[in-house]
Coordinates of C-alpha atoms in Angstrom, one line a residue:
X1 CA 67.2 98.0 78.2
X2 CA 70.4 99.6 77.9
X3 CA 73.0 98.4 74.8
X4 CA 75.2 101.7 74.1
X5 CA 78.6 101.1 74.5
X6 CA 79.7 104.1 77.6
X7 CA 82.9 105.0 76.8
X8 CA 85.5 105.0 80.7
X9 CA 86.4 108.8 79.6
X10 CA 84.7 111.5 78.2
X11 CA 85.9 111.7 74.8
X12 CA 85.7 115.1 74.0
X13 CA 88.0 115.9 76.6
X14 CA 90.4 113.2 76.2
X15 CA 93.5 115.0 76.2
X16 CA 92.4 118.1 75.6
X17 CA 92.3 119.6 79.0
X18 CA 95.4 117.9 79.9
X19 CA 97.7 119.6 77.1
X20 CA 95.7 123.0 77.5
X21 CA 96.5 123.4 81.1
X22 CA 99.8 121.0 81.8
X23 CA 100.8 123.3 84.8
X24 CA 97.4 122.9 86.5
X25 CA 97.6 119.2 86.0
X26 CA 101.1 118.4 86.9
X27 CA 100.6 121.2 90.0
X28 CA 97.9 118.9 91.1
X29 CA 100.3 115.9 90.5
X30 CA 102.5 117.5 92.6
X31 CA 100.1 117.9 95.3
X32 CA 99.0 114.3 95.7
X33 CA 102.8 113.2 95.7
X34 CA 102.9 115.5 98.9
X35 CA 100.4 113.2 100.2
X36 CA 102.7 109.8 99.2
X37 CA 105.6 111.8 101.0
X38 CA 103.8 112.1 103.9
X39 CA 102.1 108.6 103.8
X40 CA 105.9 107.4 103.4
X41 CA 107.2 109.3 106.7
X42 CA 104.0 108.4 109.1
X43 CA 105.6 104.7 108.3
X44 CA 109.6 105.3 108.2
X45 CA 110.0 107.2 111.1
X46 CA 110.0 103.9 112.5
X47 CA 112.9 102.8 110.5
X48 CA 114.6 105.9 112.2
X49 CA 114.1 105.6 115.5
X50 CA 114.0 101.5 115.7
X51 CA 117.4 101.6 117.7
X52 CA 116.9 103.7 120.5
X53 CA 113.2 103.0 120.7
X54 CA 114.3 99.5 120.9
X55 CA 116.5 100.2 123.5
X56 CA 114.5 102.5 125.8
X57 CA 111.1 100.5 125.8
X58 CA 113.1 96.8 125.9
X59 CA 111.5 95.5 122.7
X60 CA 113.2 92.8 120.8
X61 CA 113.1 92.8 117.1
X62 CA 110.4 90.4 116.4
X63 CA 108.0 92.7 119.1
X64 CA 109.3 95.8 116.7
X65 CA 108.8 94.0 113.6
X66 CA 105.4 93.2 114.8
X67 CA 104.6 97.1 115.8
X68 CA 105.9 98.0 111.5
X69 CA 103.6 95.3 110.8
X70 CA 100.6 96.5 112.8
X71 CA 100.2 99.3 110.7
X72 CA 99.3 96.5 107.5
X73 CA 96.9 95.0 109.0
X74 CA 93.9 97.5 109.9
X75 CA 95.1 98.8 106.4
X76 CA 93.8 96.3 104.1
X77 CA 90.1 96.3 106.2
X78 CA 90.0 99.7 105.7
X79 CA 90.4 99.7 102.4
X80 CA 87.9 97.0 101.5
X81 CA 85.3 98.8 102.7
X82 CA 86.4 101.9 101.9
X83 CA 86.2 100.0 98.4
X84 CA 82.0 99.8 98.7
X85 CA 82.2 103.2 98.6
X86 CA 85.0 105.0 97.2
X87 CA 83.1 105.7 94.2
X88 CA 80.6 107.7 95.8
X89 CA 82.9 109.4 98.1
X90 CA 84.0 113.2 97.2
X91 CA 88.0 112.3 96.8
X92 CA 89.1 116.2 97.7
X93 CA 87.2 115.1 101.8
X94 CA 88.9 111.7 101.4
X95 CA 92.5 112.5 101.2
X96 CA 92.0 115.8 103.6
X97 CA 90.3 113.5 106.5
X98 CA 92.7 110.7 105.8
X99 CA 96.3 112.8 106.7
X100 CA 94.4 114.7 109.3
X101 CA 93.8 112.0 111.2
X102 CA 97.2 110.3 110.5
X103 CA 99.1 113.1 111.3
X104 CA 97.2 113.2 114.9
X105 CA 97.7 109.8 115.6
X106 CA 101.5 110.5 115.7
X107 CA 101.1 112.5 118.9
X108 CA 100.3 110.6 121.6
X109 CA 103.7 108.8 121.1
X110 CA 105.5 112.4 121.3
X111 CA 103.7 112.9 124.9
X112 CA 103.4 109.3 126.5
X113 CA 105.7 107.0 124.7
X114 CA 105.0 103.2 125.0
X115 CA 105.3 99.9 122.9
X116 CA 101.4 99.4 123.7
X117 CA 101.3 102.6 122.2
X118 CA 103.4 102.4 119.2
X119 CA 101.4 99.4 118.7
X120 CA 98.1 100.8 118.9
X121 CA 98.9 103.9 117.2
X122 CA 100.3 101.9 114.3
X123 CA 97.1 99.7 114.4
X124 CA 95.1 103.1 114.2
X125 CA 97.3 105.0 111.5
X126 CA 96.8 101.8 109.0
X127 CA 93.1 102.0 108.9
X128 CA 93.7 105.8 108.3
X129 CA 95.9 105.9 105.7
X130 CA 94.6 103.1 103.7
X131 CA 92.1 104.7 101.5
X132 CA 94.8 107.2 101.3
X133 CA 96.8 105.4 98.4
X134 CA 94.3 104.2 95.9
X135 CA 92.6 108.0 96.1
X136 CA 95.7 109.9 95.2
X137 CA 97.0 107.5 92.1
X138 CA 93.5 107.7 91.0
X139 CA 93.0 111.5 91.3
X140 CA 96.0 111.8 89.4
X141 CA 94.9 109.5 86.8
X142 CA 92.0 112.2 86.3
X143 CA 94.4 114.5 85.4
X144 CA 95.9 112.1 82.3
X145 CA 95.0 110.1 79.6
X146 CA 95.5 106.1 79.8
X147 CA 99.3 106.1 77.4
X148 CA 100.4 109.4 79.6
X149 CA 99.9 108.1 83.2
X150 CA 103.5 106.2 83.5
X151 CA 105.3 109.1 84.2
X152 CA 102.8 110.9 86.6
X153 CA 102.4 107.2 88.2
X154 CA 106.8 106.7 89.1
X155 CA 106.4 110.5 90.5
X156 CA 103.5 109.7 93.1
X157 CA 105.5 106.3 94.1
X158 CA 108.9 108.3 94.6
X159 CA 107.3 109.9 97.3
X160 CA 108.9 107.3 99.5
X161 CA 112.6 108.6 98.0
X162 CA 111.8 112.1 98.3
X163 CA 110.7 111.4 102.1
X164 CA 114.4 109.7 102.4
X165 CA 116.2 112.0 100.5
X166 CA 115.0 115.6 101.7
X167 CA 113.6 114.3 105.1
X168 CA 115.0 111.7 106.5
X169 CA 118.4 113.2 107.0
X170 CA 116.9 116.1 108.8
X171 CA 114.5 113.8 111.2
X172 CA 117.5 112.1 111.6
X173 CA 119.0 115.2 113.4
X174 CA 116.3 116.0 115.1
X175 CA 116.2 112.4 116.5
X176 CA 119.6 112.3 117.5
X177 CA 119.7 116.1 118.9
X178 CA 115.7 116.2 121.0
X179 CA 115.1 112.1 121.4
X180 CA 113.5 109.7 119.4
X181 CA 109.7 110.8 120.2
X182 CA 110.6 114.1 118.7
X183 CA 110.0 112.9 115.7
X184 CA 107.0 111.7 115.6
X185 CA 105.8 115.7 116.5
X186 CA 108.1 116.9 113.1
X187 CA 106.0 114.2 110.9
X188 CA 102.1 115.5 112.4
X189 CA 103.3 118.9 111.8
X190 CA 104.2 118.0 107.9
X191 CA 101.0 116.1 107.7
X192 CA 98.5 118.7 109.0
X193 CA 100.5 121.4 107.3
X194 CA 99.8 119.7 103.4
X195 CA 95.8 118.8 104.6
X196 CA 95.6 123.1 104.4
X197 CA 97.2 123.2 101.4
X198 CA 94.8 120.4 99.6
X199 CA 91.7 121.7 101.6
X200 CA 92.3 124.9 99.5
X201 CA 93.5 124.2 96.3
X202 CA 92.8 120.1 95.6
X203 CA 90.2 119.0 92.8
X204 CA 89.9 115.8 91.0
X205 CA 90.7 116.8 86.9
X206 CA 88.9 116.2 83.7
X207 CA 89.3 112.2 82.9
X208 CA 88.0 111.1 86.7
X209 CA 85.5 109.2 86.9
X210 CA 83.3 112.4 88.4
X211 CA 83.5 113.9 84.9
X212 CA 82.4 110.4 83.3
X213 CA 79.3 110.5 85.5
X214 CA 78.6 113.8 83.9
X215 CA 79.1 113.0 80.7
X216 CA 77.1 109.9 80.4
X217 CA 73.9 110.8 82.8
X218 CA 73.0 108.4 85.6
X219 CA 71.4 105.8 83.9
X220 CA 74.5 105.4 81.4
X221 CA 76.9 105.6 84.5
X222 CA 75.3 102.7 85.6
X223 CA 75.2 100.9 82.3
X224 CA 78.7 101.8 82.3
X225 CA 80.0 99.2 85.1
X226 CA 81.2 95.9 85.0
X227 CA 80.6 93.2 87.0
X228 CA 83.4 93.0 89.3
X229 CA 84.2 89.0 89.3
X230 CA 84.8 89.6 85.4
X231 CA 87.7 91.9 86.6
X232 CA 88.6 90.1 89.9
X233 CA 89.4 86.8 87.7
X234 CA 91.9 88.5 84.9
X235 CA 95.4 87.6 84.7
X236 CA 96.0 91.2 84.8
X237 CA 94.6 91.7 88.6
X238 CA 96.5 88.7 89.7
X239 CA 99.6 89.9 88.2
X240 CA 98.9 93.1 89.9
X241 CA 98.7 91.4 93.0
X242 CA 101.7 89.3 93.0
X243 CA 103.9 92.2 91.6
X244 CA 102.5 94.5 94.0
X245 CA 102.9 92.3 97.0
X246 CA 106.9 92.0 96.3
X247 CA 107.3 95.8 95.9
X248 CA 105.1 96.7 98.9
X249 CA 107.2 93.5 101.1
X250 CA 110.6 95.0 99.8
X251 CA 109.7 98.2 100.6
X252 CA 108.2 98.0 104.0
X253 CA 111.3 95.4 105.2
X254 CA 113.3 98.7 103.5
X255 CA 111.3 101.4 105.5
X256 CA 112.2 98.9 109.0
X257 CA 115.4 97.3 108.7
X258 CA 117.4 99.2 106.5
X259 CA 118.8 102.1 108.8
X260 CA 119.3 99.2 111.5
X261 CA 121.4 97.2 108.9
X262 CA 123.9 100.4 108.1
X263 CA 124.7 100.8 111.5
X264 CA 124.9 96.7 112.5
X265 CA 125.5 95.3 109.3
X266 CA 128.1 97.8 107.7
X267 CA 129.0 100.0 110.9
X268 CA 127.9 103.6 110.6
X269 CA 126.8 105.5 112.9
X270 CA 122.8 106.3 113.3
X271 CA 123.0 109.9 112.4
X272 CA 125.1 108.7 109.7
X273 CA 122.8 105.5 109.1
X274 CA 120.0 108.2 109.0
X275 CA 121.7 110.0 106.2
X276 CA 122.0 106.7 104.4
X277 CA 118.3 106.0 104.4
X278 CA 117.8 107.2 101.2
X279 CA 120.6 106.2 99.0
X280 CA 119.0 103.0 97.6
X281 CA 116.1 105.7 96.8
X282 CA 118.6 107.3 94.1
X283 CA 118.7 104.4 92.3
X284 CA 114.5 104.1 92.2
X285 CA 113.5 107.7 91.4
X286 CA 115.9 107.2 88.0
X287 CA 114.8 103.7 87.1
X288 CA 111.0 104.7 88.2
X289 CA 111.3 108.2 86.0
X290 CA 113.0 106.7 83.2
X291 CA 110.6 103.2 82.7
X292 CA 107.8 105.4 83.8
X293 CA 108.5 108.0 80.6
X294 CA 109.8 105.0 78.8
X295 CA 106.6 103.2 79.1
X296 CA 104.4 106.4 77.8
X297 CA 106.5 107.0 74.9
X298 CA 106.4 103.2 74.1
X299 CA 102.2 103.6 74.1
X300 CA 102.4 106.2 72.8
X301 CA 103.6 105.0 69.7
X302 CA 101.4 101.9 69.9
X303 CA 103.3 99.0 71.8
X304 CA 100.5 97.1 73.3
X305 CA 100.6 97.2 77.1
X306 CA 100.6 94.0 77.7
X307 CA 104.9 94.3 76.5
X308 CA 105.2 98.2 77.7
X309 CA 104.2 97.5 81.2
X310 CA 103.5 93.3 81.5
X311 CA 106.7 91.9 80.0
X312 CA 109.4 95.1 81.3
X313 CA 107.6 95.2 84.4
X314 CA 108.0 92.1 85.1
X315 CA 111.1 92.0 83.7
X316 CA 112.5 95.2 86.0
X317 CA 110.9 93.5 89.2
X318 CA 112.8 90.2 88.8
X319 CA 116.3 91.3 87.5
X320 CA 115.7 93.3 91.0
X321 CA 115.1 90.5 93.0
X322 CA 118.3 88.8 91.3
X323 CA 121.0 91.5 92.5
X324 CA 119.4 91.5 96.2
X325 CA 119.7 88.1 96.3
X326 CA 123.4 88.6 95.6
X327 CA 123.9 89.8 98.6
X328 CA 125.3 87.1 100.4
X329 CA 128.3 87.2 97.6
X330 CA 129.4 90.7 98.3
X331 CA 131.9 92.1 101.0
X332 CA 133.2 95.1 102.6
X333 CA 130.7 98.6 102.4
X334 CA 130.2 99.8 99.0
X335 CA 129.5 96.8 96.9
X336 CA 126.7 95.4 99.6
X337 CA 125.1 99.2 99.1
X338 CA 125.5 99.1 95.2
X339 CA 123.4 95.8 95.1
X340 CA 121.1 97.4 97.3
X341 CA 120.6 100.6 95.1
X342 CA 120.3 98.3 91.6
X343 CA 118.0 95.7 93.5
X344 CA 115.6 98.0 95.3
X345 CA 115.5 100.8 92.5
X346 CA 115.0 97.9 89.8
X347 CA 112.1 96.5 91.8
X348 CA 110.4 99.6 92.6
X349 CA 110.3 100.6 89.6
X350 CA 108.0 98.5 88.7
X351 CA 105.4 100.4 90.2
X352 CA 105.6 103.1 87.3
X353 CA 103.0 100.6 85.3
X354 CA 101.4 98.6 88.6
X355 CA 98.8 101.2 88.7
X356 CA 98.3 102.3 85.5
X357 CA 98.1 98.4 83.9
X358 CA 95.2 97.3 86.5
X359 CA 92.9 100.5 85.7
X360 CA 93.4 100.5 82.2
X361 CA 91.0 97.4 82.3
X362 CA 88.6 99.3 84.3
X363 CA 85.5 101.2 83.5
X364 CA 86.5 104.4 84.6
X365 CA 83.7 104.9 87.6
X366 CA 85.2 101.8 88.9
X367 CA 88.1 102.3 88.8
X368 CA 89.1 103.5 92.7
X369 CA 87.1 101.1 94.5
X370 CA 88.8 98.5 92.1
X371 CA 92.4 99.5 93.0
X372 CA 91.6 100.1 96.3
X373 CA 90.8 96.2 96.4
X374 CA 93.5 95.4 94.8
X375 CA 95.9 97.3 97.1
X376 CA 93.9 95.9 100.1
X377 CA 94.7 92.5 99.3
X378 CA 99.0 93.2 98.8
X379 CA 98.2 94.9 102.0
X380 CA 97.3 91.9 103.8
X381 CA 100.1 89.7 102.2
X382 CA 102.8 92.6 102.5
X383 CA 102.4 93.2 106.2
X384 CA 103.8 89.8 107.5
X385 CA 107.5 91.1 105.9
X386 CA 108.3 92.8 108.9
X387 CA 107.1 90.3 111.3
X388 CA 108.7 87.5 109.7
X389 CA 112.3 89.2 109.1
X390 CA 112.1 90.3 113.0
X391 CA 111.9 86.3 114.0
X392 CA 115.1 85.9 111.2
X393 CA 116.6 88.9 113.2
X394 CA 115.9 87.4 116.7
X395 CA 117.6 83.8 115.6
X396 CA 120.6 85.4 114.1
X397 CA 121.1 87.6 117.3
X398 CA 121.3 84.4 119.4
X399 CA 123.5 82.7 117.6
X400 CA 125.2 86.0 117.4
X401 CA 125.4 86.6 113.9
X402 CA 122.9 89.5 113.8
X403 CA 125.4 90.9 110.6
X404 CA 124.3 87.9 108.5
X405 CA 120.4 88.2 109.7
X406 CA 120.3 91.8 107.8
X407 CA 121.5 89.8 104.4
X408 CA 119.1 87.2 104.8
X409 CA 116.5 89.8 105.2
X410 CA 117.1 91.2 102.0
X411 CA 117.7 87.9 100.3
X412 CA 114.5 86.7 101.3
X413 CA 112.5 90.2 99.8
X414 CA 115.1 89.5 97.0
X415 CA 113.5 85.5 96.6
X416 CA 109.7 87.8 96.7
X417 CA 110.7 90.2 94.1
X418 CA 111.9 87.0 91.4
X419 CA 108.6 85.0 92.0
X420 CA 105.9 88.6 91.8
X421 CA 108.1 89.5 88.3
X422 CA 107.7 86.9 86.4
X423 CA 104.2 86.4 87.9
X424 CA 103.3 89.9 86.4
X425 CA 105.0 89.4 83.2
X426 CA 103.5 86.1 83.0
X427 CA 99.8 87.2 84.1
X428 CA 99.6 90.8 83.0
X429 CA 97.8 91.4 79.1
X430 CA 95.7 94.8 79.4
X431 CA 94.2 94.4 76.4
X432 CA 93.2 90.7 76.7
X433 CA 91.5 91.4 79.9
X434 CA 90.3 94.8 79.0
X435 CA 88.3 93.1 76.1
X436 CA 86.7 90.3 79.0
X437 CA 85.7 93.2 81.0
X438 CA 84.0 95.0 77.9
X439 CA 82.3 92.1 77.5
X440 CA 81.2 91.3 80.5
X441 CA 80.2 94.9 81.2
X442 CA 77.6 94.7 77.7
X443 CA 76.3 91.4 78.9
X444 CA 75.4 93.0 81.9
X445 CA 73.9 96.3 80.3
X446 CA 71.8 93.8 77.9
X447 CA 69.9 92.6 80.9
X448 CA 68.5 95.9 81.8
X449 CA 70.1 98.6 84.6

């Protein structure tokens, strides 16, 4: 029989390590946001070259939208089952074989370019990179206590404006100058070239759940799990869900459409639509650093979660979805981009506490497999965005208003991002459910391990 209460992290290193050695653990931070950067291109390079791929291998925008979505739907498999095992996996291997294999599967399309291929390889590089996402956020996490993971959390998710920012412009060059397939070769040459770096120097740090095995012995580590329908049934993980599903829609219809709708909805040019990819992006990477350090200080100082990251989540998410809705209401260039920048920066930025809200209710040697379910589920309802806005697309082109297609696009995300925030503000109560799970997890250890 075992009763002992088995604390998620060690306690004698519970921020200790972290404020001893803040270089180490925001180097290693900065390593797995590499890993997000790279995740980020292997899926907007499509956005780039959706024009003249379009063009050159006769697709129409529902048989593109379907390619973006092909990559969502091996995804969520292979992060279910990744999700019997991730705890048992060695995360350091993980992340290494995940981007190797990524970054290969952008090859064949450099040397034998094809819509079967795009399609396949996208099938292929979803099922790769899936595990890919719940490892990194939770190898941060290792690296930083529960009320100090905000911040770290909004740098890992601006890996996707950091990919538009510093590389898309450049890909966008190289595009435009050595045809679209060349830039499929620049992204597997980024990819390989960060699996050296992490095969050398990448470690999971001192709250992991690695360390919590250590600490507590096998038969504790055991004891120490809860049963996963008490955490699959909180308001919390369906608040997750919802909220996550409207951030991971917005940005994937974002990561497609958006470089299509500078140059058809507004006009520009593509190298110029290119460069434009990530301006939206400037408006998430402040609202995602300034909630995420907002929300830390706030727990820090004892807020309960359930307002620092439930309620202005939620909150963030659907004032988001308000201002893309607006769209329809603007004219000309710069006000249609403004409302673009507020929308998709508020909404992001919601993913500063996404993360950090679901694991705080989770033992910590559960907690990967548990995101990683969680993430395979938005997964599966995220990938028909693409799909779905390519048969809007296809309708407005023939009734020849493809300009007004683009808005309804982002309308439509917009309608998403209203419902998933006021789910997540409505659902989400960390402490609430972290208490069920407590419970639940004693019951358990009171029958015997």
């Amino acid at each position: 029989m075992v009763n002992e209460r088995v604390t998620p992290e060690p306690i004698a290193a519970h921020g200790t390590e972290t404020a001893n050695r803040p270089v180490l653990a925001w180097g290693m931070t900065a390593m797995l946001l590499g890993v997000m950067l790279i995740a980020y291109l292997d899926k907007a390079i499509l956005g780039l070259v959706a024009q003249p791929a379009m063009a050159e291998l006769g697709l129409s925008a529902a048989e593109f939208g379907a390619i973006s979505s092909a990559a969502g739907l091996l995804g969520p498999l292979s992060v279910f089952l990744y999700a019997l095992v991730a705890d048992r996996l060695p995360v350091k291997a993980t992340l290494f074989t995940a981007v190797v294999i990524w970054s290969l599967l952008q090859l064949p399309v450099f040397f034998a370019a094809s819509g079967a291929l795009l399609l396949v390889t996208r099938f292929m590089l979803g099922a790769a990179e899936g595990p890919a996402t719940p490892a990194a956020y939770t190898t941060a996490y290792s690296w930083w206590p529960n009320e100090r993971r905000g911040l770290p959390t909004a740098l890992l998710t601006t890996g996707a404006s950091f990919g538009k920012l510093i590389f898309a412009p450049p890909l966008a060059l190289i595009i435009a100058a050595f045809g679209w397939e060349t830039g499929f070769l620049a992204v597997a040459i980024l990819g390989l070239a960060w699996a050296v770096g992490w095969l050398f120097l990448g470690r999971e740090g001192p709250h992991g759940q690695a360390a919590a095995g250590r600490a507590a012995g096998p038969v504790a580590e055991a004891a120490s799990r809860a049963p996963i329908r008490s955490i699959l049934l909180t308001g919390t993980f369906a608040g997750f869900v919802a909220a996550s599903t409207a951030s991971a829609m917005l940005a994937i219809v974002v990561l497609t459409w958006l470089p299509s709708y500078f140059q058809v909805g507004l006009g520009f040019s593509a190298v110029a639509a290119g460069s434009l990819f990530g301006v939206p992006s400037i408006a998430a990477m402040v609202f995602l650093y300034g909630f995420g350090a907002w929300s830390d200080r706030m727990l820090k100082r004892g807020t309960a979660a359930r307002r620092a990251r439930g309620l202005l989540g939620g909150a963030l998410l659907a004032l988001g979805g308000v201002f893309l809705a607006a769209l329809p209401l603007s004219s000309g260039v710069a006000v249609p981009i403004a409302l673009l920048m507020l929308g998709y920066g508020l909404a992001i930025s919601v993913n500063a506490v996404l993360n950090p809200a679901l694991v705080q209710i989770v033992p910590a040697g559960q907690q990967r497999s548990v995101l990683s379910i969680g993430l395979a589920v938005t997964g599966v309802l995220a990938a028909a965005g693409p799909l779905i806005t390519g048969h809007v697309l296809d309708g407005a082109r023939a009734t020849d208003t493809l300009a007004d297609g683009y808005t309804t696009v982002f309308v439509l995300t917009g309608v998403v991002a209203l419902a998933g925030g006021a789910l997540f503000a409505l659902l989400v109560n960390p402490e609430r459910d972290a208490a069920k799970v407590e419970a639940a997890r004693l019951a358990r250890g009171s029958k015997g391990v």
